[in-house]
Coordinates of C-alpha atoms and ligand atoms in Angstrom, one line a residue:
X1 CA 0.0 0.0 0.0
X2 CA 1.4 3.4 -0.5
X3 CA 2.2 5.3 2.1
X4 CA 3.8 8.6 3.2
X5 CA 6.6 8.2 6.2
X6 CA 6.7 11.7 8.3
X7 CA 9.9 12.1 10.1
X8 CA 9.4 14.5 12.9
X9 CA 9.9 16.4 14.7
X10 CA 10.7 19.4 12.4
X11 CA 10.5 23.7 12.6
X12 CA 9.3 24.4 9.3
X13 CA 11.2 27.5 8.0
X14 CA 11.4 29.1 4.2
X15 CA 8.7 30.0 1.4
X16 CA 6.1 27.9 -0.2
X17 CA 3.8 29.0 -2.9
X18 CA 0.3 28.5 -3.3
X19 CA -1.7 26.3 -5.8
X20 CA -4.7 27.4 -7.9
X21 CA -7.3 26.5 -5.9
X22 CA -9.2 22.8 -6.2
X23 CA -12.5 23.7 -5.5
X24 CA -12.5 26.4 -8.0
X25 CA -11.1 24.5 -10.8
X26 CA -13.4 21.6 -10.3
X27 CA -16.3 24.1 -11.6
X28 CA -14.4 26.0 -14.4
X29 CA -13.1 22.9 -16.0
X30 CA -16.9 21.8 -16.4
X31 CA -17.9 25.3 -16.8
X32 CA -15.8 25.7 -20.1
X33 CA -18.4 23.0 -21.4
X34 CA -21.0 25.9 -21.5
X35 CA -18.6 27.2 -24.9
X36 CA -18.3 25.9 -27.9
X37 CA -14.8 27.4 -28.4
X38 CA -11.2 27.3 -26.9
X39 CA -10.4 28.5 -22.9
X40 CA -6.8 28.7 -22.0
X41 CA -6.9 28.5 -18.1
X42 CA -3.5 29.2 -16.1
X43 CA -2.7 28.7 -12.3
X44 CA -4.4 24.9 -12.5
X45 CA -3.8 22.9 -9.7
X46 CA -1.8 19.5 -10.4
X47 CA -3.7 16.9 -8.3
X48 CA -5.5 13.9 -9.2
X49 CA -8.5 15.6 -9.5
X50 CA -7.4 17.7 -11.9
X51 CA -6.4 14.8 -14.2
X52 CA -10.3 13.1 -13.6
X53 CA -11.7 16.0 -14.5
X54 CA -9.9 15.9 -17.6
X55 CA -10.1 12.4 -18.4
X56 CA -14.3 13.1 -18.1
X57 CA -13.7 16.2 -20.5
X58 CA -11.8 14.0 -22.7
X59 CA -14.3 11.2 -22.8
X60 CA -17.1 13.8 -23.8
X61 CA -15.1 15.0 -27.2
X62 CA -13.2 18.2 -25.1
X63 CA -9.6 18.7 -27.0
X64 CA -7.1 19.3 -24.2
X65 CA -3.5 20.7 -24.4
X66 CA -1.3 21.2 -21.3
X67 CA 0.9 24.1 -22.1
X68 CA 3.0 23.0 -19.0
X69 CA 1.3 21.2 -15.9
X70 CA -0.3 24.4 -14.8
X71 CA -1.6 25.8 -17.8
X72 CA -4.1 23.8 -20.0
X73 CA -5.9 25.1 -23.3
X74 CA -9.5 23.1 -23.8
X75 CA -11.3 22.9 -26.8
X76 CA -14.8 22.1 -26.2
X77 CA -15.8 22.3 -30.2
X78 CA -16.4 19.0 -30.6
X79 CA -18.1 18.5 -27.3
X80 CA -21.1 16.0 -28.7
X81 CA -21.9 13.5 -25.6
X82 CA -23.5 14.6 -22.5
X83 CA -23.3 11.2 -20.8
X84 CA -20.2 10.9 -18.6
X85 CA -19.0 7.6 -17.9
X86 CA -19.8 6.7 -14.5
X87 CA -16.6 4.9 -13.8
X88 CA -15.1 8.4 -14.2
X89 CA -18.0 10.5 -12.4
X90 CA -18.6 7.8 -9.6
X91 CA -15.2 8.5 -8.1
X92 CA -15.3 12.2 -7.0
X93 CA -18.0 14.7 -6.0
X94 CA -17.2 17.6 -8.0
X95 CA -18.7 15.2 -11.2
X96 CA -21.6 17.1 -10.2
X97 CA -21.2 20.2 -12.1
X98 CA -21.3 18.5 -15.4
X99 CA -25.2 18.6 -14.9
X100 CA -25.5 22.6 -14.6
X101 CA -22.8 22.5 -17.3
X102 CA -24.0 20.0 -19.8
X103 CA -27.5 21.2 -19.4
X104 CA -26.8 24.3 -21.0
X105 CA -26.0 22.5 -23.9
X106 CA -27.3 19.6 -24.3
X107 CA -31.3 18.5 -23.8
X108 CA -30.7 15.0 -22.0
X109 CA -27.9 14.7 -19.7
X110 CA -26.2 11.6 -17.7
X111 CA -23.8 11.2 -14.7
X112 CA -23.2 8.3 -11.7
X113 CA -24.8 10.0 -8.6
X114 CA -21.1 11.6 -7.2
X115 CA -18.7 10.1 -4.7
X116 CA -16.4 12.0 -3.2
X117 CA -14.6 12.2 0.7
X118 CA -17.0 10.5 3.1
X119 CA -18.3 13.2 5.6
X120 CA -21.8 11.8 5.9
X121 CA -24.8 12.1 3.8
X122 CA -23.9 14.6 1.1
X123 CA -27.7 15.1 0.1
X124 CA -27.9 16.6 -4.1
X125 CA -31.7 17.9 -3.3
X126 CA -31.1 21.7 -3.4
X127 CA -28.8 21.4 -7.0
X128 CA -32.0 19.0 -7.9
X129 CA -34.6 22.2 -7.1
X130 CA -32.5 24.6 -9.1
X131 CA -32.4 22.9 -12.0
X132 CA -36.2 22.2 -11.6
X133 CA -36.9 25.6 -11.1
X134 CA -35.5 26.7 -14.6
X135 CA -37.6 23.8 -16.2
X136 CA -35.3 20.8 -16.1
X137 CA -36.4 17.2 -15.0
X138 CA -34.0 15.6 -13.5
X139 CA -34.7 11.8 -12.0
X140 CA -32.1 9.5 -9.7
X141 CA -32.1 6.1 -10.6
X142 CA -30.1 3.4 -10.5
X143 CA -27.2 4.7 -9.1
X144 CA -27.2 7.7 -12.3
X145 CA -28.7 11.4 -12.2
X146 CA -31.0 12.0 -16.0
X147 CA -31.3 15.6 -16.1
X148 CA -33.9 16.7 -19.6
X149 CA -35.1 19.7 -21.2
X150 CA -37.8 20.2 -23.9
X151 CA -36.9 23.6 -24.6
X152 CA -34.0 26.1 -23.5
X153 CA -33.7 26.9 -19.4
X154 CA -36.0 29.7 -18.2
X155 CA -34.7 31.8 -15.9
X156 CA -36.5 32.1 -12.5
X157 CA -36.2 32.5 -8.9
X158 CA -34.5 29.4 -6.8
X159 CA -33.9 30.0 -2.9
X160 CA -31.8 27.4 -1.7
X161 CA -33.0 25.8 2.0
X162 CA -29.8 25.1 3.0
X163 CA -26.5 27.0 2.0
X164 CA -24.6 24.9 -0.3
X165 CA -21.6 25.7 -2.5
X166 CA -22.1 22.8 -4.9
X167 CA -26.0 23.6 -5.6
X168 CA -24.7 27.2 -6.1
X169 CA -22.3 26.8 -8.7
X170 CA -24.5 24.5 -10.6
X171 CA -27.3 26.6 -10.4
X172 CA -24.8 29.5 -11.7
X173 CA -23.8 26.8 -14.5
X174 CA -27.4 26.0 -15.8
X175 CA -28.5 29.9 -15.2
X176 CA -25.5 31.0 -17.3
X177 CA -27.2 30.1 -20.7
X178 CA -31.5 29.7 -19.9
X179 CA -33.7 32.4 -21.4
X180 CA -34.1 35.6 -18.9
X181 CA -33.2 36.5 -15.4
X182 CA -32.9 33.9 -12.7
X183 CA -32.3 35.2 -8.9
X184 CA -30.5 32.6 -6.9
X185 CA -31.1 33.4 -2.7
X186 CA -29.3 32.1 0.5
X187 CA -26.5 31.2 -1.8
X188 CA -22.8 29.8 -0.3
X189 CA -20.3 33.2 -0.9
X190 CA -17.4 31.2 -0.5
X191 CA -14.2 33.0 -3.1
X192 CA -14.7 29.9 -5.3
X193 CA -18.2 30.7 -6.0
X194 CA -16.8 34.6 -7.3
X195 CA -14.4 32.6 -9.1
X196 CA -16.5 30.7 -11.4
X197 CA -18.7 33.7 -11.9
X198 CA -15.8 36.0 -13.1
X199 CA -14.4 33.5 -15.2
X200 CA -18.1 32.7 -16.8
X201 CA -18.6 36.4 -17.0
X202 CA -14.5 36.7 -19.3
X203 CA -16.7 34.4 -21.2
X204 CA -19.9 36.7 -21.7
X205 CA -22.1 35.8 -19.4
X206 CA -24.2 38.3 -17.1
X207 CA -23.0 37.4 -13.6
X208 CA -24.1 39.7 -10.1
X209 CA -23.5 39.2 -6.9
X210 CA -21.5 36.7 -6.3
X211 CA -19.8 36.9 -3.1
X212 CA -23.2 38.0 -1.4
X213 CA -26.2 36.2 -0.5
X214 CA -28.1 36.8 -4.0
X215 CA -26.6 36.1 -7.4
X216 CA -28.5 37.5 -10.1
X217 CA -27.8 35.6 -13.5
X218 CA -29.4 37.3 -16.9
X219 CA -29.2 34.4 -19.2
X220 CA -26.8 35.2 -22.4
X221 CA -27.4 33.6 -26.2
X222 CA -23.7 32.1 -26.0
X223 CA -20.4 32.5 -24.5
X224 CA -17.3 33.4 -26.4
X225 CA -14.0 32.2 -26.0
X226 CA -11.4 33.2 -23.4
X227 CA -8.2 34.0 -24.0
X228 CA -6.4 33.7 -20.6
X229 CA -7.9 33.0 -16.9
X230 CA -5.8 32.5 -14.2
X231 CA -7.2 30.3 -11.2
X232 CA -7.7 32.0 -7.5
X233 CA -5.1 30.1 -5.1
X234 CA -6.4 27.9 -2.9
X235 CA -7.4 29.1 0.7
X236 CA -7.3 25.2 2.1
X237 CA -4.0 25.0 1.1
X238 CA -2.7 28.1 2.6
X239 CA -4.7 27.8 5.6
X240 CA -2.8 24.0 5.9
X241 CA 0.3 25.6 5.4
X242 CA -0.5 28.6 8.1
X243 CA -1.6 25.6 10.2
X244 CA 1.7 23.6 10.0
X245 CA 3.9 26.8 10.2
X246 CA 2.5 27.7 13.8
X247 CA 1.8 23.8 15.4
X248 CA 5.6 23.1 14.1
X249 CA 7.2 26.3 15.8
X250 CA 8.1 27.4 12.3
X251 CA 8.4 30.8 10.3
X252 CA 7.0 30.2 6.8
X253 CA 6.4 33.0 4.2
X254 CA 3.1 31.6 2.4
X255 CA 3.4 33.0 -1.4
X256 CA 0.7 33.3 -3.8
X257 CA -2.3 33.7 -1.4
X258 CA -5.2 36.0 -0.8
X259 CA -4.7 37.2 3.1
X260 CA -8.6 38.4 3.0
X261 CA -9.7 34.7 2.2
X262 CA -7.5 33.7 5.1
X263 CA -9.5 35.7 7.9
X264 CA -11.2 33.3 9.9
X265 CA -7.9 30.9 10.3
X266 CA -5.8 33.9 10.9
X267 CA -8.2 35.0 13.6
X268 CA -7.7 31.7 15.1
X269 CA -3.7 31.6 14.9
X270 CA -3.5 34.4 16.5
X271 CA -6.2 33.8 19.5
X272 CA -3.3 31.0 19.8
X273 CA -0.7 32.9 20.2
X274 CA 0.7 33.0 16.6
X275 CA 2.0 35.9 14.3
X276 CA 0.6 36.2 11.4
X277 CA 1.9 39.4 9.2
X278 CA -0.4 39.8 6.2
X279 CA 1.0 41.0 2.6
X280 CA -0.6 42.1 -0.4
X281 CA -0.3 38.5 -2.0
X282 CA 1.3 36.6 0.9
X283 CA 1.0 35.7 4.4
X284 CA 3.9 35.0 6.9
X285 CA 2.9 32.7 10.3
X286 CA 5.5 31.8 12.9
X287 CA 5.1 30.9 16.2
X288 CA 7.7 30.2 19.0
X289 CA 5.9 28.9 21.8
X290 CA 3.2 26.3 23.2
X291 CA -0.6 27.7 21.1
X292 CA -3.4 28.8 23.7
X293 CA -6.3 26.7 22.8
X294 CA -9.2 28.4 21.9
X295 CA -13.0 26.8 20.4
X296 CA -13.9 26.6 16.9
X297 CA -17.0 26.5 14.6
X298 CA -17.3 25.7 11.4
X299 CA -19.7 27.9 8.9
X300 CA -20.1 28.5 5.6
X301 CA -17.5 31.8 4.4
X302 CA -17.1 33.4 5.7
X303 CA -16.7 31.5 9.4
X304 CA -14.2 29.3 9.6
X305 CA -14.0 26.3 6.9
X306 CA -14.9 23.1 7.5
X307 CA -12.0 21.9 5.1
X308 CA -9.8 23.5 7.8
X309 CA -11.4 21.7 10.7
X310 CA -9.0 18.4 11.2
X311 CA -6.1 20.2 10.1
X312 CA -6.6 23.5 13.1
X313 CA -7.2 20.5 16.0
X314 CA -3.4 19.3 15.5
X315 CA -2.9 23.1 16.8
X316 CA -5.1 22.0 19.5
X317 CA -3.8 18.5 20.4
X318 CA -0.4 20.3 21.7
X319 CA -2.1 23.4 22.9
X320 CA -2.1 24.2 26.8
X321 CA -5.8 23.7 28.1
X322 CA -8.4 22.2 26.9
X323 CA -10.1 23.4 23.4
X324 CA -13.4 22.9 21.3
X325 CA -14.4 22.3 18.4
X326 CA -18.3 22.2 16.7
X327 CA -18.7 20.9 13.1
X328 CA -21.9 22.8 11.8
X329 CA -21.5 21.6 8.2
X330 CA -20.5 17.8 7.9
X331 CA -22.8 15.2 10.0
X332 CA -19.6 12.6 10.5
X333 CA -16.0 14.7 10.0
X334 CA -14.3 13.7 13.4
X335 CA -13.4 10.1 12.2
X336 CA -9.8 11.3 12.5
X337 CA -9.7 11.9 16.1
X338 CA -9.5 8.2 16.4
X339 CA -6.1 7.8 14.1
X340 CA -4.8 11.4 16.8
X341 CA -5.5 9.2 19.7
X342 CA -3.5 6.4 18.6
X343 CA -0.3 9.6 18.4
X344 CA -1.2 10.0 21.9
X345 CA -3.8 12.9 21.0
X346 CA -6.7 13.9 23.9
X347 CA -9.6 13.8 21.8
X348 CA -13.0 12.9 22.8
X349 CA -15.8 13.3 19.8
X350 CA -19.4 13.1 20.3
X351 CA -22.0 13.9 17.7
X352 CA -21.0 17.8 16.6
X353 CA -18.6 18.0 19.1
X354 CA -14.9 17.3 19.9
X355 CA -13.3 18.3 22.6
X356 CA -9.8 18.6 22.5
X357 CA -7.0 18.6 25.7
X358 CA -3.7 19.7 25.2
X359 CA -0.8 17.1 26.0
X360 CA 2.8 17.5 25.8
X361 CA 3.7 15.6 22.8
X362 CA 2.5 13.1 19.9
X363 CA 3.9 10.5 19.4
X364 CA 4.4 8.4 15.8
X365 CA 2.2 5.8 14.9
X366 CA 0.8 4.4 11.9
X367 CA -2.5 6.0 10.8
X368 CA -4.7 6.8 7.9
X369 CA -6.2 9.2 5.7
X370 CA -10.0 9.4 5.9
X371 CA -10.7 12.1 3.5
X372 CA -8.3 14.0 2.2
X373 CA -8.2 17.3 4.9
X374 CA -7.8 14.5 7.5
X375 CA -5.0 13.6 5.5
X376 CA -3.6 16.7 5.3
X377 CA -4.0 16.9 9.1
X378 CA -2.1 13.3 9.9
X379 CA 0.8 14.7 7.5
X380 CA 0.9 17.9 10.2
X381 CA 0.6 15.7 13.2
X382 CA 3.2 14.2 11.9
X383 CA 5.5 16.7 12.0
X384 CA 4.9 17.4 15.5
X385 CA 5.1 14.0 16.5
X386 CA 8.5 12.4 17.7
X387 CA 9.7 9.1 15.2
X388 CA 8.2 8.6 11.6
X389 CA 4.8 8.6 11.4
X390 CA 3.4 6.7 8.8
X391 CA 0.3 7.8 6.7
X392 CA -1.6 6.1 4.5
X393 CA -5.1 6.1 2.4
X394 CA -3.1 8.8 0.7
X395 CA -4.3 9.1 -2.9
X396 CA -7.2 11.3 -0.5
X397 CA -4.3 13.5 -0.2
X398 CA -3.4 13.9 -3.7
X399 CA -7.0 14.5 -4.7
X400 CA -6.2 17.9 -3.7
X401 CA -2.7 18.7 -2.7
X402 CA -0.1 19.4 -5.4
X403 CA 3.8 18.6 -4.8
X404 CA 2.9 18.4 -1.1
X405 CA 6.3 16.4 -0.5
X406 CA 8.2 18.9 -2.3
X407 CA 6.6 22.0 -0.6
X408 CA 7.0 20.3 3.0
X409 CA 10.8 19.4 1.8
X410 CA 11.7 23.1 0.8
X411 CA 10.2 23.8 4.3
X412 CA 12.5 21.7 6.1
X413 CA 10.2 18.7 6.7
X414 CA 11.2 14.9 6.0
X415 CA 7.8 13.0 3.9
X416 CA 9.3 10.4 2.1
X417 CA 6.8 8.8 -0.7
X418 CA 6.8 5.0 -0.7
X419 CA 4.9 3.8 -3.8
X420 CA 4.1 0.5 -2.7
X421 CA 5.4 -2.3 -0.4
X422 CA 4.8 -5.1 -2.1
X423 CA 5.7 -4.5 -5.0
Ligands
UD1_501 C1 -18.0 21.8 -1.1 C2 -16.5 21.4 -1.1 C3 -16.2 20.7 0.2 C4 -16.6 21.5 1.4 C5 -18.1 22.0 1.3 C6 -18.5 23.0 2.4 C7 -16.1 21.2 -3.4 C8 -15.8 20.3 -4.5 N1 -16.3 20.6 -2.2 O1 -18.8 20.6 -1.0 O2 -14.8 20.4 0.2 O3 -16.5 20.7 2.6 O4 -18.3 22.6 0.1 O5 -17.6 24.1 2.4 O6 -16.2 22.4 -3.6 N2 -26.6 20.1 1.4 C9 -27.9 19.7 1.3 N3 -28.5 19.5 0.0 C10 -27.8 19.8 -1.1 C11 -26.4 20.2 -1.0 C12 -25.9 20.3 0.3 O7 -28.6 19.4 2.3 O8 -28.3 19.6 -2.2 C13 -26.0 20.2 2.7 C14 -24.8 19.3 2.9 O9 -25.3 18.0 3.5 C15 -24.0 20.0 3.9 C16 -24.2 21.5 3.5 O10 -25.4 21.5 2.7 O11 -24.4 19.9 5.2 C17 -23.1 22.1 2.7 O12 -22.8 21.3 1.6 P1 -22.2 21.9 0.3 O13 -21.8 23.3 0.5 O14 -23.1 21.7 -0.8 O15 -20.9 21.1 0.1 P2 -20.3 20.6 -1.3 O16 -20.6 21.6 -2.4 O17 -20.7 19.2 -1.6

């Protein structure tokens, strides 16, 4: 089984730069579908899925060129299937948005119902009800999503129940294109939202709001073409970075971020007793004693990110007192506590609740990757921890970090990458 070995302890100290951010470039990859032209997209992230996404483009007819492995030009011309192979789509969650995507274009659509990191039930119902609203029928069966039309999208008003990123982006998606003005309410404002609606809009399309808690979408003819768009950088990344500069005792200079996107992990650093010196495009964290621990509570943007949540208890695991945390957004995202406790790690879960208490060290062990931010959070404990700590489950990991041996190496840290044992 592969596996990553963590030698710790270890001070990270140096510069690491930022990624284009996953969670945006999950949408725009199936957002370029909405053209029937060429987008050259820069600042793409290099993880695995990344490379599913464009193995589904690929299998639809998309013609994609990878300038270098950050940089890809797709051709959507030629785009003439809307039914994505559910070996490809079953995999990952982010499938999704081929259904706001493809229904722009195409009357009959077909994808596997999405998989994805297991945080409990991850319901589709309120991307269901948009697409419904603009005159879509969409059915689940059989492990697939059918999403028709007779005639175009008609734009209308959709108020979502809950606050959901997914169902907001693929209501943007199916909006983009449908015949008048559709006014999406209670929608998620997190910065990858604005990101897909400034890249559809370099395409054409009529785009307000996002980043507030209405979009308003007047439906265009067609999109054109876009010459260049560079991806936002990812604020998971950075914030696990931040994370692992101030746990490990470190000074880190985190390049190519956006400090604003940052707040509600910065606010936490620094009730720990972190510095945190804020740039124009970069953010510097260091820390040089035992954190404070402190509560936190996970909300949509922008309160503090529940893609944050596993990774900011490692701060806690070491911290002096005792510290909280309440998951508002996932039903079952603690199942990592368990793999702490076996590093020595305090950690008692119950329903929305873990409560963390601060001991003096972790210690190795071997543990694994439930998802892929509680892999990112065994790779930290790992550096913390005294003897190699070995980590595995991680192609979770690699969904969504790029080079993350490499970064951690330039920053001092030991990961070594062991392909697989038996072979
Ligand atoms: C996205 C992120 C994921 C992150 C989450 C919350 C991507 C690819 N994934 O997931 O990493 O953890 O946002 O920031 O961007 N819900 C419903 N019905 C729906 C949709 C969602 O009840 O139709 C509920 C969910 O069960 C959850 C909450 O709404 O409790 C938020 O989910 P949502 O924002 O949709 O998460 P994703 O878009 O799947």
């Amino acid at each position: 089984m592969e596996k990553f070995i963590v030698h710790g302890p270890c001070r990270l100290n140096g510069e690491v730069t930022i990624s284009g951010a996953k969670n945006a470039a999950v949408a725009i990859l199936p957002a370029t579908l909405l053209v029937k032209g060429k987008c050259h997209l820069e600042n793409v992230p290099d993880i695995s899925d990344i490379r599913a996404y464009v193995k589904i483009l690929e299998s639809l007819g998309s013609n994609i060129e990878y300038i270098s492995k950050n940089e890809l030009i797709i051709d959507n011309s030629n785009v003439n299937s809307a039914i994505a192979s559910s070996e490809l789509t079953s995999k990952f969650r982010a499938s999704y948005y081929l259904l706001g995507s493809l229904l722009g274009r195409f009357d009959k659509v077909q994808i596997s119902l999405p998989g994805g990191c297991n945080l409990g039930a991850r319901p589709i119902d309120q991307h269901i009800k948009a697409f419904e609203r603009l005159g879509a029928t969409v059915e689940v069966r059989n492990g697939n999503v059918y999403a028709s039309r007779t005639t175009s999208l008609k734009g209308a008003p959709v108020f979502l129940d809950v606050v959901s990123v997914g169902a907001t982006m693929n209501a943007i998606l199916a909006a983009t294109l449908a015949e008048g003005t559709t006014v999406i309410e209670n929608v998620a404002k997190e910065p990858h939202i604005v990101d897909l609606a400034n890249f559809l809009n370099s395409m054409g399309a009529q785009i307000k709001g996002a980043g507030t808690d209405t979009i308003k979408i007047t439906g265009v003819k067609e999109l054109h073409q876009v010459s260049s768009y560079s991806i936002i950088p990812d604020q998971i990344e950075t914030g696990t970075f931040m994370v692992a500069a101030a746990v490990t005792r470190g000074d880190v200079l985190i390049k190519n971020c956006i400090p604003k996107h940052m707040e509600p992990i910065t606010a936490k650093l620094l009730e720990a007793g972190a510095t945190v010196k804020e740039y124009e495009d970069s953010i510097r964290v260091s820390m040089d004693k035992k954190p404070n621990s402190f509560t936190v509570k996970t909300s949509p943007y922008p309160g503090f990110p529940t893609d944050m949540q596993p990774q900011i208890c490692i701060l806690l695991t070491v911290a002096s007192g005792t510290g909280m945390i309440v998951e508002n957004i996932w039903e079952s995202r603690f199942q990592y506590t368990d793999e702490l406790a076996k590093m020595g790690a305090d950690i008692s879960a119950h329903g929305t609740t873990a409560i963390v208490k601060g001991v003096d060290k972790l210690y190795s062990a071997p543990v694994h990757s439930h998802d892929l931010r509680a892999g990112a959070a065994m790779i930290i404990a790992g550096l913390v921890a005294e003897g190699n700590t070995e980590v595995y489950d991680i192609h979770h990991i690699l969904r969504g970090y790029e080079d993350i041996t490499a970064k951690f190496a330039n920053l001092g840290a030991n990961i070594e990458y062991v392909k697989n044992e038996e072979n």
